[in-house]
Amino acid sequence: MSAQRDPAPYDALLLLSFGGPEGPDDVVPFLENVTRGRGIPTERLKEVGQHYFLFGGVSPINDQNRALLAALRKDFADAGLDLPVYWGNRNWAPYLTDALREMVTDGHRRIAVLATSAYASYSGCRQYRENLADALAALEAEGLPLPRVDKLRHYFNHPGFIRPMVDGVLRSLAELDEDVRAGAHIAFTTHSIPTASADTSGPAGEHGDGGAYVREHLDVARLIADTVRAETGLEHPWQLVYQSRSGAPHIPWLEPDICDHLEERHAAGAPAVVMAPIGFVSDHMEVLYDLDTEATAKAAELGLPVRRSATVGDDPRFAAAVRDLLLERAAAERGIDPERCALGALGPSHDLCPVGCCPARAARPAAAGADSPYA
């Protein structure tokens, strides 16, 4: 971790997340926010919302963001870093625009932003930047002073993100019966996205054949598998697989799906599988339903022992990594060449998204990038 403790020029940090419903009455309005502009009828949204209704209409993501918020504030205080931390969501309360309005009213003008998405993609990066631009436009229309917002770099390969996931896989392997543990397969899972979006993820020079999205996930999977081998002495076969597909069936999405993969592994004779959700920062609905409910039921149907390893969540090492990313970016903004923590083959990601990075589905302004109208 960086020894630098000066957050200047930043005077606040914004935790920016997806948001989720917190009761049955919230589910359809939340999904209307998520799908706004796509013309999806309410009855169809009620069908889609069944995953939420199974859990009382409550997504775990907001409580997990509250826990991460508390972990960040504790880490900053323990490190002597006097920097307030706020929280705003794209699709549910507390909304991003409200959070930025509060920050501006509190006098903050230079804001670092941590998105709860570790990898490059349209939905995981560019869309957050578009939402930031929308929020800034709303503040401008209200006559409020506009803050400068800088999104912290992708942290998929930061040791504070990797190590908690390694420990989660090791715990899951240890939970398996001894007679199946040594031969257990590791299925590293992430959110499926359209192949067209994957192919154009990351800077333009990285487009094609899955783009930065697939390459970054493969690098993380390899890092975790190599570390597990080094610490256990066992070589576990592994594969990157996908989950939580949505959208029209005629549009190609990244495959294989986790449930199909479990069937394939069972047919191939795998004695057990550890599902490691490396594409998710916390145990939100895609983890709670798609893995803990649907995929686990599929494994039970097959008679295949499975365990699901933990996401990073509010692990103190992740909170410390966020502090490191903040101080690293602050130093760079002051003209200092900071030490950048990154594991694996890809190195640290860029600070500023270049033009053509994770291009939009339709032309829309995006903040915190080289093409931002809010420099």
mmCIF file of C-alpha atoms in Angstrom:
data_model
loop_
_atom_site.group_PDB
_atom_site.id
_atom_site.type_symbol
_atom_site.label_atom_id
_atom_site.label_comp_id
_atom_site.label_asym_id
_atom_site.label_seq_id
_atom_site.Cartn_x
_atom_site.Cartn_y
_atom_site.Cartn_z
ATOM 1 C CA MET A 1 0.000 0.000 0.000
ATOM 2 C CA SER A 2 1.104 3.533 -0.685
ATOM 3 C CA ALA A 3 2.752 5.414 2.166
ATOM 4 C CA GLN A 4 1.314 8.654 0.813
ATOM 5 C CA ARG A 5 -1.480 10.020 3.040
ATOM 6 C CA ASP A 6 -2.415 13.260 1.286
ATOM 7 C CA PRO A 7 -5.837 13.097 -0.439
ATOM 8 C CA ALA A 8 -5.482 16.541 -2.050
ATOM 9 C CA PRO A 9 -6.932 17.693 -4.388
ATOM 10 C CA TYR A 10 -9.891 15.511 -3.349
ATOM 11 C CA ASP A 11 -12.188 16.686 -0.584
ATOM 12 C CA ALA A 12 -14.652 13.743 -0.617
ATOM 13 C CA LEU A 13 -15.200 10.212 -1.896
ATOM 14 C CA LEU A 14 -18.447 9.016 -3.494
ATOM 15 C CA LEU A 15 -19.358 5.319 -3.352
ATOM 16 C CA LEU A 16 -21.386 4.821 -6.531
ATOM 17 C CA SER A 17 -23.431 1.653 -6.885
ATOM 18 C CA PHE A 18 -26.334 0.059 -8.745
ATOM 19 C CA GLY A 19 -28.984 0.133 -6.034
ATOM 20 C CA GLY A 20 -31.792 -2.296 -5.315
ATOM 21 C CA PRO A 21 -35.317 -2.535 -3.928
ATOM 22 C CA GLU A 22 -35.829 -2.689 -0.171
ATOM 23 C CA GLY A 23 -39.407 -3.977 -0.097
ATOM 24 C CA PRO A 24 -42.101 -5.533 -2.335
ATOM 25 C CA ASP A 25 -43.524 -2.153 -3.346
ATOM 26 C CA ASP A 26 -40.097 -1.063 -4.581
ATOM 27 C CA VAL A 27 -39.509 -3.914 -7.026
ATOM 28 C CA VAL A 28 -41.408 -2.752 -10.127
ATOM 29 C CA PRO A 29 -40.436 0.955 -9.749
ATOM 30 C CA PHE A 30 -36.811 -0.152 -9.341
ATOM 31 C CA LEU A 31 -36.975 -2.291 -12.489
ATOM 32 C CA GLU A 32 -38.616 0.615 -14.327
ATOM 33 C CA ASN A 33 -35.570 2.696 -13.413
ATOM 34 C CA VAL A 34 -33.192 -0.025 -14.600
ATOM 35 C CA THR A 35 -34.998 -0.532 -17.937
ATOM 36 C CA ARG A 36 -36.074 3.063 -18.582
ATOM 37 C CA GLY A 37 -36.374 3.846 -22.300
ATOM 38 C CA ARG A 38 -36.671 0.204 -23.392
ATOM 39 C CA GLY A 39 -40.497 0.132 -23.464
ATOM 40 C CA ILE A 40 -40.849 -2.980 -21.288
ATOM 41 C CA PRO A 41 -44.469 -3.351 -20.057
ATOM 42 C CA THR A 42 -45.236 -3.451 -16.325
ATOM 43 C CA GLU A 43 -46.538 -7.027 -16.481
ATOM 44 C CA ARG A 44 -43.228 -8.190 -17.901
ATOM 45 C CA LEU A 45 -41.372 -6.332 -15.133
ATOM 46 C CA LYS A 46 -43.482 -8.148 -12.543
ATOM 47 C CA GLU A 47 -42.361 -11.434 -14.092
ATOM 48 C CA VAL A 48 -38.717 -10.349 -14.053
ATOM 49 C CA GLY A 49 -39.134 -9.219 -10.457
ATOM 50 C CA GLN A 50 -40.005 -12.697 -9.203
ATOM 51 C CA HIS A 51 -36.395 -13.204 -8.152
ATOM 52 C CA TYR A 52 -36.770 -10.255 -5.797
ATOM 53 C CA PHE A 53 -40.199 -11.309 -4.539
ATOM 54 C CA LEU A 54 -38.722 -14.663 -3.490
ATOM 55 C CA PHE A 55 -36.642 -12.701 -0.985
ATOM 56 C CA GLY A 56 -39.407 -10.426 0.261
ATOM 57 C CA GLY A 57 -38.776 -7.828 -2.438
ATOM 58 C CA VAL A 58 -35.448 -6.941 -0.863
ATOM 59 C CA SER A 59 -32.123 -6.917 -2.668
ATOM 60 C CA PRO A 60 -29.125 -7.389 -0.367
ATOM 61 C CA ILE A 61 -27.092 -4.796 -2.258
ATOM 62 C CA ASN A 62 -28.108 -1.711 -0.280
ATOM 63 C CA ASP A 63 -27.303 -3.277 3.095
ATOM 64 C CA GLN A 64 -23.993 -4.450 1.681
ATOM 65 C CA ASN A 65 -23.228 -0.947 0.461
ATOM 66 C CA ARG A 66 -24.018 0.357 3.944
ATOM 67 C CA ALA A 67 -21.528 -2.151 5.337
ATOM 68 C CA LEU A 68 -18.891 -1.118 2.780
ATOM 69 C CA LEU A 69 -19.565 2.543 3.540
ATOM 70 C CA ALA A 70 -18.937 1.872 7.229
ATOM 71 C CA ALA A 71 -15.785 -0.122 6.406
ATOM 72 C CA LEU A 72 -14.425 2.713 4.256
ATOM 73 C CA ARG A 73 -15.102 5.315 6.922
ATOM 74 C CA LYS A 74 -13.439 3.160 9.578
ATOM 75 C CA ASP A 75 -10.416 2.479 7.376
ATOM 76 C CA PHE A 76 -10.004 6.170 6.558
ATOM 77 C CA ALA A 77 -10.292 7.157 10.214
ATOM 78 C CA ASP A 78 -7.858 4.456 11.354
ATOM 79 C CA ALA A 79 -5.370 5.618 8.703
ATOM 80 C CA GLY A 80 -5.706 9.270 9.767
ATOM 81 C CA LEU A 81 -7.333 10.193 6.455
ATOM 82 C CA ASP A 82 -9.800 13.017 7.053
ATOM 83 C CA LEU A 83 -12.042 12.598 4.030
ATOM 84 C CA PRO A 84 -15.850 12.217 4.122
ATOM 85 C CA VAL A 85 -17.430 9.300 2.264
ATOM 86 C CA TYR A 86 -20.877 9.575 0.649
ATOM 87 C CA TRP A 87 -23.037 7.008 -1.121
ATOM 88 C CA GLY A 88 -25.302 7.251 -4.175
ATOM 89 C CA ASN A 89 -27.002 4.732 -6.497
ATOM 90 C CA ARG A 90 -27.878 4.682 -10.172
ATOM 91 C CA ASN A 91 -31.284 3.046 -9.836
ATOM 92 C CA TRP A 92 -32.622 3.415 -6.287
ATOM 93 C CA ALA A 93 -32.382 5.546 -3.175
ATOM 94 C CA PRO A 94 -30.087 7.066 -2.171
ATOM 95 C CA TYR A 95 -29.964 8.350 -5.753
ATOM 96 C CA LEU A 96 -26.764 9.610 -7.337
ATOM 97 C CA THR A 97 -28.116 13.085 -8.120
ATOM 98 C CA ASP A 98 -29.283 13.522 -4.519
ATOM 99 C CA ALA A 99 -25.888 12.397 -3.208
ATOM 100 C CA LEU A 100 -24.008 14.826 -5.463
ATOM 101 C CA ARG A 101 -26.390 17.638 -4.500
ATOM 102 C CA GLU A 102 -25.698 16.909 -0.825
ATOM 103 C CA MET A 103 -21.949 16.877 -1.443
ATOM 104 C CA VAL A 104 -22.058 20.213 -3.255
ATOM 105 C CA THR A 105 -24.262 21.733 -0.541
ATOM 106 C CA ASP A 106 -21.712 20.511 2.008
ATOM 107 C CA GLY A 107 -19.057 22.454 0.111
ATOM 108 C CA HIS A 108 -17.266 19.682 -1.772
ATOM 109 C CA ARG A 109 -15.854 20.568 -5.188
ATOM 110 C CA ARG A 110 -13.333 17.815 -6.030
ATOM 111 C CA ILE A 111 -14.810 14.358 -5.707
ATOM 112 C CA ALA A 112 -13.249 10.937 -6.263
ATOM 113 C CA VAL A 113 -15.723 8.239 -7.288
ATOM 114 C CA LEU A 114 -15.509 4.513 -6.549
ATOM 115 C CA ALA A 115 -17.926 2.440 -8.659
ATOM 116 C CA THR A 116 -18.873 -0.987 -7.320
ATOM 117 C CA SER A 117 -17.766 -2.592 -10.574
ATOM 118 C CA ALA A 118 -14.181 -3.746 -10.904
ATOM 119 C CA TYR A 119 -13.933 -4.414 -14.644
ATOM 120 C CA ALA A 120 -14.137 -2.591 -17.965
ATOM 121 C CA SER A 121 -17.439 -2.747 -19.859
ATOM 122 C CA TYR A 122 -20.224 -0.446 -20.959
ATOM 123 C CA SER A 123 -22.513 -1.386 -18.054
ATOM 124 C CA GLY A 124 -19.648 -1.598 -15.574
ATOM 125 C CA CYS A 125 -17.924 1.698 -16.410
ATOM 126 C CA ARG A 126 -19.225 3.890 -19.230
ATOM 127 C CA GLN A 127 -22.831 3.723 -17.999
ATOM 128 C CA TYR A 128 -21.755 4.906 -14.542
ATOM 129 C CA ARG A 129 -19.959 7.790 -16.246
ATOM 130 C CA GLU A 130 -23.114 8.620 -18.205
ATOM 131 C CA ASN A 131 -25.100 8.646 -14.970
ATOM 132 C CA LEU A 132 -22.542 11.003 -13.449
ATOM 133 C CA ALA A 133 -22.945 13.332 -16.433
ATOM 134 C CA ASP A 134 -26.742 13.216 -16.058
ATOM 135 C CA ALA A 135 -26.439 14.086 -12.377
ATOM 136 C CA LEU A 136 -24.071 16.977 -13.084
ATOM 137 C CA ALA A 137 -26.447 18.285 -15.759
ATOM 138 C CA ALA A 138 -29.279 18.205 -13.201
ATOM 139 C CA LEU A 139 -27.202 20.202 -10.695
ATOM 140 C CA GLU A 140 -26.270 22.674 -13.428
ATOM 141 C CA ALA A 141 -29.956 23.145 -14.276
ATOM 142 C CA GLU A 142 -30.604 23.895 -10.597
ATOM 143 C CA GLY A 143 -27.936 26.599 -10.638
ATOM 144 C CA LEU A 144 -25.639 24.765 -8.247
ATOM 145 C CA PRO A 145 -21.841 24.888 -8.540
ATOM 146 C CA LEU A 146 -20.488 21.866 -10.387
ATOM 147 C CA PRO A 147 -17.886 19.689 -8.704
ATOM 148 C CA ARG A 148 -15.069 17.987 -10.599
ATOM 149 C CA VAL A 149 -15.619 14.217 -10.423
ATOM 150 C CA ASP A 150 -12.889 11.667 -11.128
ATOM 151 C CA LYS A 151 -13.693 7.952 -11.303
ATOM 152 C CA LEU A 152 -11.021 5.776 -9.690
ATOM 153 C CA ARG A 153 -9.395 3.203 -11.961
ATOM 154 C CA HIS A 154 -10.543 -0.400 -12.394
ATOM 155 C CA TYR A 155 -9.342 -2.457 -9.448
ATOM 156 C CA PHE A 156 -9.894 -6.017 -10.682
ATOM 157 C CA ASN A 157 -6.219 -6.891 -10.179
ATOM 158 C CA HIS A 158 -5.503 -4.905 -7.015
ATOM 159 C CA PRO A 159 -4.174 -7.215 -4.262
ATOM 160 C CA GLY A 160 -6.817 -5.911 -1.852
ATOM 161 C CA PHE A 161 -9.486 -7.215 -4.237
ATOM 162 C CA ILE A 162 -7.729 -10.461 -5.187
ATOM 163 C CA ARG A 163 -6.646 -11.749 -1.766
ATOM 164 C CA PRO A 164 -10.119 -11.866 -0.162
ATOM 165 C CA MET A 165 -11.351 -13.888 -3.145
ATOM 166 C CA VAL A 166 -8.405 -16.277 -2.856
ATOM 167 C CA ASP A 167 -9.278 -16.835 0.798
ATOM 168 C CA GLY A 168 -12.922 -17.406 -0.161
ATOM 169 C CA VAL A 169 -11.974 -20.128 -2.637
ATOM 170 C CA LEU A 170 -9.659 -21.771 -0.087
ATOM 171 C CA ARG A 171 -12.461 -21.799 2.511
ATOM 172 C CA SER A 172 -14.903 -23.297 0.016
ATOM 173 C CA LEU A 173 -12.456 -26.032 -0.937
ATOM 174 C CA ALA A 174 -11.896 -26.812 2.740
ATOM 175 C CA GLU A 175 -15.666 -27.179 3.231
ATOM 176 C CA LEU A 176 -15.868 -29.957 0.635
ATOM 177 C CA ASP A 177 -15.615 -33.561 1.767
ATOM 178 C CA GLU A 178 -12.056 -34.788 1.666
ATOM 179 C CA ASP A 179 -12.812 -37.464 -0.923
ATOM 180 C CA VAL A 180 -13.875 -34.864 -3.531
ATOM 181 C CA ARG A 181 -11.745 -31.892 -2.515
ATOM 182 C CA ALA A 182 -8.540 -32.636 -4.432
ATOM 183 C CA GLY A 183 -10.320 -33.042 -7.780
ATOM 184 C CA ALA A 184 -12.726 -30.141 -7.351
ATOM 185 C CA HIS A 185 -13.227 -27.870 -10.357
ATOM 186 C CA ILE A 186 -13.330 -24.079 -9.904
ATOM 187 C CA ALA A 187 -15.963 -22.221 -11.938
ATOM 188 C CA PHE A 188 -15.079 -18.527 -11.917
ATOM 189 C CA THR A 189 -18.319 -16.692 -12.631
ATOM 190 C CA THR A 190 -19.191 -13.212 -13.842
ATOM 191 C CA HIS A 191 -22.170 -11.425 -15.346
ATOM 192 C CA SER A 192 -22.795 -12.373 -18.951
ATOM 193 C CA ILE A 193 -23.042 -9.431 -21.332
ATOM 194 C CA PRO A 194 -23.742 -9.278 -25.087
ATOM 195 C CA THR A 195 -20.701 -10.399 -27.049
ATOM 196 C CA ALA A 196 -20.823 -7.125 -28.987
ATOM 197 C CA SER A 197 -20.441 -5.210 -25.713
ATOM 198 C CA ALA A 198 -17.646 -7.498 -24.552
ATOM 199 C CA ASP A 199 -15.779 -7.117 -27.844
ATOM 200 C CA THR A 200 -15.798 -3.305 -27.516
ATOM 201 C CA SER A 201 -14.939 -3.168 -23.811
ATOM 202 C CA GLY A 202 -11.895 -1.219 -22.685
ATOM 203 C CA PRO A 203 -9.808 1.181 -24.804
ATOM 204 C CA ALA A 204 -10.134 0.849 -28.583
ATOM 205 C CA GLY A 205 -6.782 -0.920 -28.839
ATOM 206 C CA GLU A 206 -8.133 -3.778 -26.693
ATOM 207 C CA HIS A 207 -11.344 -4.335 -28.684
ATOM 208 C CA GLY A 208 -12.131 -7.663 -30.289
ATOM 209 C CA ASP A 209 -12.534 -11.274 -29.088
ATOM 210 C CA GLY A 210 -14.087 -10.467 -25.718
ATOM 211 C CA GLY A 211 -12.234 -7.203 -25.287
ATOM 212 C CA ALA A 212 -10.902 -6.027 -21.950
ATOM 213 C CA TYR A 213 -13.901 -7.531 -20.120
ATOM 214 C CA VAL A 214 -12.958 -11.143 -20.852
ATOM 215 C CA ARG A 215 -9.205 -10.578 -20.636
ATOM 216 C CA GLU A 216 -9.470 -8.939 -17.211
ATOM 217 C CA HIS A 217 -11.644 -11.726 -15.822
ATOM 218 C CA LEU A 218 -9.325 -14.394 -17.211
ATOM 219 C CA ASP A 219 -6.362 -12.661 -15.592
ATOM 220 C CA VAL A 220 -8.124 -12.603 -12.219
ATOM 221 C CA ALA A 221 -9.186 -16.247 -12.517
ATOM 222 C CA ARG A 222 -5.625 -17.251 -13.364
ATOM 223 C CA LEU A 223 -4.231 -15.248 -10.436
ATOM 224 C CA ILE A 224 -6.584 -16.921 -7.979
ATOM 225 C CA ALA A 225 -6.049 -20.425 -9.390
ATOM 226 C CA ASP A 226 -2.258 -19.995 -9.339
ATOM 227 C CA THR A 227 -2.324 -18.746 -5.751
ATOM 228 C CA VAL A 228 -4.557 -21.629 -4.653
ATOM 229 C CA ARG A 229 -2.144 -24.072 -6.276
ATOM 230 C CA ALA A 230 0.858 -22.428 -4.605
ATOM 231 C CA GLU A 231 -0.779 -22.538 -1.165
ATOM 232 C CA THR A 232 -2.360 -26.008 -1.332
ATOM 233 C CA GLY A 233 -0.022 -27.875 -3.641
ATOM 234 C CA LEU A 234 -3.047 -28.966 -5.691
ATOM 235 C CA GLU A 235 -3.803 -28.061 -9.301
ATOM 236 C CA HIS A 236 -7.546 -27.474 -9.594
ATOM 237 C CA PRO A 237 -8.970 -27.311 -13.129
ATOM 238 C CA TRP A 238 -10.853 -24.078 -13.733
ATOM 239 C CA GLN A 239 -12.882 -22.171 -16.308
ATOM 240 C CA LEU A 240 -14.411 -18.712 -16.674
ATOM 241 C CA VAL A 241 -18.199 -19.042 -16.991
ATOM 242 C CA TYR A 242 -21.131 -16.655 -17.039
ATOM 243 C CA GLN A 243 -24.445 -16.061 -15.310
ATOM 244 C CA SER A 244 -27.434 -13.699 -15.082
ATOM 245 C CA ARG A 245 -28.074 -13.414 -18.796
ATOM 246 C CA SER A 246 -31.030 -11.222 -19.759
ATOM 247 C CA GLY A 247 -32.334 -9.716 -22.984
ATOM 248 C CA ALA A 248 -33.550 -11.023 -26.319
ATOM 249 C CA PRO A 249 -32.584 -14.673 -27.006
ATOM 250 C CA HIS A 250 -31.476 -13.934 -30.589
ATOM 251 C CA ILE A 251 -28.666 -11.627 -29.389
ATOM 252 C CA PRO A 252 -25.401 -13.504 -28.665
ATOM 253 C CA TRP A 253 -24.190 -13.255 -25.063
ATOM 254 C CA LEU A 254 -21.060 -14.586 -23.408
ATOM 255 C CA GLU A 255 -21.211 -18.316 -22.644
ATOM 256 C CA PRO A 256 -21.202 -20.922 -21.135
ATOM 257 C CA ASP A 257 -23.882 -20.313 -18.540
ATOM 258 C CA ILE A 258 -23.081 -21.594 -15.049
ATOM 259 C CA CYS A 259 -25.952 -24.109 -15.010
ATOM 260 C CA ASP A 260 -24.935 -25.524 -18.388
ATOM 261 C CA HIS A 261 -21.372 -25.646 -17.121
ATOM 262 C CA LEU A 262 -22.366 -27.635 -14.039
ATOM 263 C CA GLU A 263 -24.097 -30.179 -16.285
ATOM 264 C CA GLU A 264 -21.014 -30.408 -18.482
ATOM 265 C CA ARG A 265 -18.639 -30.801 -15.533
ATOM 266 C CA HIS A 266 -20.854 -33.472 -13.995
ATOM 267 C CA ALA A 267 -20.971 -35.389 -17.287
ATOM 268 C CA ALA A 268 -17.172 -35.124 -17.511
ATOM 269 C CA GLY A 269 -16.778 -36.688 -14.075
ATOM 270 C CA ALA A 270 -15.854 -33.708 -11.920
ATOM 271 C CA PRO A 271 -16.308 -34.779 -8.270
ATOM 272 C CA ALA A 272 -17.231 -31.273 -7.035
ATOM 273 C CA VAL A 273 -17.336 -27.622 -8.100
ATOM 274 C CA VAL A 274 -16.506 -24.385 -6.312
ATOM 275 C CA MET A 275 -18.393 -21.442 -7.805
ATOM 276 C CA ALA A 276 -16.273 -18.302 -7.386
ATOM 277 C CA PRO A 277 -18.189 -15.090 -8.307
ATOM 278 C CA ILE A 278 -15.179 -12.954 -9.227
ATOM 279 C CA GLY A 279 -17.275 -10.540 -11.299
ATOM 280 C CA PHE A 280 -19.234 -9.255 -8.298
ATOM 281 C CA VAL A 281 -18.055 -6.983 -5.506
ATOM 282 C CA SER A 282 -20.773 -8.142 -3.093
ATOM 283 C CA ASP A 283 -23.412 -10.848 -2.667
ATOM 284 C CA HIS A 284 -26.221 -8.999 -4.431
ATOM 285 C CA MET A 285 -29.234 -10.543 -6.173
ATOM 286 C CA GLU A 286 -27.318 -12.095 -9.073
ATOM 287 C CA VAL A 287 -25.264 -14.016 -6.512
ATOM 288 C CA LEU A 288 -28.095 -14.722 -4.081
ATOM 289 C CA TYR A 289 -30.497 -16.053 -6.719
ATOM 290 C CA ASP A 290 -28.488 -17.120 -9.772
ATOM 291 C CA LEU A 291 -25.804 -18.956 -7.804
ATOM 292 C CA ASP A 292 -27.092 -19.683 -4.289
ATOM 293 C CA THR A 293 -30.587 -20.613 -5.505
ATOM 294 C CA GLU A 294 -30.710 -21.581 -9.187
ATOM 295 C CA ALA A 295 -27.220 -23.014 -9.769
ATOM 296 C CA THR A 296 -27.165 -24.727 -6.376
ATOM 297 C CA ALA A 297 -30.517 -26.368 -7.180
ATOM 298 C CA LYS A 298 -29.122 -27.552 -10.525
ATOM 299 C CA ALA A 299 -26.121 -29.078 -8.748
ATOM 300 C CA ALA A 300 -28.399 -30.839 -6.260
ATOM 301 C CA GLU A 301 -30.439 -32.236 -9.161
ATOM 302 C CA LEU A 302 -27.224 -33.591 -10.655
ATOM 303 C CA GLY A 303 -25.931 -34.923 -7.344
ATOM 304 C CA LEU A 304 -22.847 -32.708 -7.769
ATOM 305 C CA PRO A 305 -21.327 -31.271 -4.561
ATOM 306 C CA VAL A 306 -20.903 -27.489 -4.876
ATOM 307 C CA ARG A 307 -19.781 -24.611 -2.718
ATOM 308 C CA ARG A 308 -20.027 -20.903 -3.472
ATOM 309 C CA SER A 309 -17.088 -18.794 -2.371
ATOM 310 C CA ALA A 310 -17.432 -15.339 -0.852
ATOM 311 C CA THR A 311 -17.317 -12.039 -2.666
ATOM 312 C CA VAL A 312 -15.129 -9.226 -1.350
ATOM 313 C CA GLY A 313 -17.967 -7.248 0.265
ATOM 314 C CA ASP A 314 -16.794 -5.093 3.164
ATOM 315 C CA ASP A 315 -13.547 -6.981 3.760
ATOM 316 C CA PRO A 316 -11.096 -4.595 5.494
ATOM 317 C CA ARG A 317 -8.456 -5.401 2.877
ATOM 318 C CA PHE A 318 -10.778 -4.140 0.158
ATOM 319 C CA ALA A 319 -11.487 -0.971 2.132
ATOM 320 C CA ALA A 320 -7.722 -0.451 2.429
ATOM 321 C CA ALA A 321 -7.402 -1.008 -1.327
ATOM 322 C CA VAL A 322 -9.940 1.753 -1.960
ATOM 323 C CA ARG A 323 -7.883 4.087 0.212
ATOM 324 C CA ASP A 324 -4.809 3.091 -1.762
ATOM 325 C CA LEU A 325 -6.560 3.793 -5.083
ATOM 326 C CA LEU A 326 -7.727 7.170 -3.828
ATOM 327 C CA LEU A 327 -4.308 8.263 -2.599
ATOM 328 C CA GLU A 328 -2.656 6.940 -5.757
ATOM 329 C CA ARG A 329 -4.993 9.007 -7.944
ATOM 330 C CA ALA A 330 -4.582 12.064 -5.703
ATOM 331 C CA ALA A 331 -0.817 11.891 -6.087
ATOM 332 C CA ALA A 332 -1.151 11.581 -9.867
ATOM 333 C CA GLU A 333 -3.451 14.625 -9.954
ATOM 334 C CA ARG A 334 -0.754 16.567 -8.087
ATOM 335 C CA GLY A 335 1.801 15.622 -10.746
ATOM 336 C CA ILE A 336 3.496 12.840 -8.782
ATOM 337 C CA ASP A 337 4.156 9.464 -10.415
ATOM 338 C CA PRO A 338 2.679 7.116 -7.777
ATOM 339 C CA GLU A 339 3.348 3.461 -7.142
ATOM 340 C CA ARG A 340 0.360 1.546 -8.523
ATOM 341 C CA CYS A 341 -0.527 -1.804 -6.986
ATOM 342 C CA ALA A 342 -1.541 -4.432 -9.534
ATOM 343 C CA LEU A 343 -1.084 -8.180 -9.832
ATOM 344 C CA GLY A 344 -1.114 -10.398 -12.912
ATOM 345 C CA ALA A 345 -0.186 -9.817 -16.528
ATOM 346 C CA LEU A 346 -2.262 -6.749 -17.403
ATOM 347 C CA GLY A 347 -0.848 -4.121 -15.058
ATOM 348 C CA PRO A 348 -2.753 -1.170 -13.574
ATOM 349 C CA SER A 349 -5.670 0.228 -15.523
ATOM 350 C CA HIS A 350 -5.837 3.779 -16.868
ATOM 351 C CA ASP A 351 -6.899 6.709 -14.679
ATOM 352 C CA LEU A 352 -8.850 8.471 -17.413
ATOM 353 C CA CYS A 353 -11.081 6.543 -19.804
ATOM 354 C CA PRO A 354 -9.925 7.433 -23.343
ATOM 355 C CA VAL A 355 -12.184 8.337 -26.223
ATOM 356 C CA GLY A 356 -13.710 5.142 -27.650
ATOM 357 C CA CYS A 357 -13.402 3.232 -24.361
ATOM 358 C CA CYS A 358 -16.456 0.969 -23.795
ATOM 359 C CA PRO A 359 -18.494 2.938 -26.354
ATOM 360 C CA ALA A 360 -22.086 3.829 -25.629
ATOM 361 C CA ARG A 361 -25.028 2.098 -27.266
ATOM 362 C CA ALA A 362 -26.174 5.571 -28.314
ATOM 363 C CA ALA A 363 -24.257 8.833 -28.115
ATOM 364 C CA ARG A 364 -24.611 10.268 -24.592
ATOM 365 C CA PRO A 365 -22.368 12.573 -22.542
ATOM 366 C CA ALA A 366 -20.185 10.830 -19.955
ATOM 367 C CA ALA A 367 -18.294 12.437 -17.105
ATOM 368 C CA ALA A 368 -14.845 11.480 -15.765
ATOM 369 C CA GLY A 369 -13.288 10.604 -19.099
ATOM 370 C CA ALA A 370 -11.232 12.121 -21.904
ATOM 371 C CA ASP A 371 -14.474 12.947 -23.733
ATOM 372 C CA SER A 372 -16.206 14.465 -20.711
ATOM 373 C CA PRO A 373 -18.059 17.773 -21.152
ATOM 374 C CA TYR A 374 -17.344 18.410 -17.453
ATOM 375 C CA ALA A 375 -13.564 18.688 -17.416
#
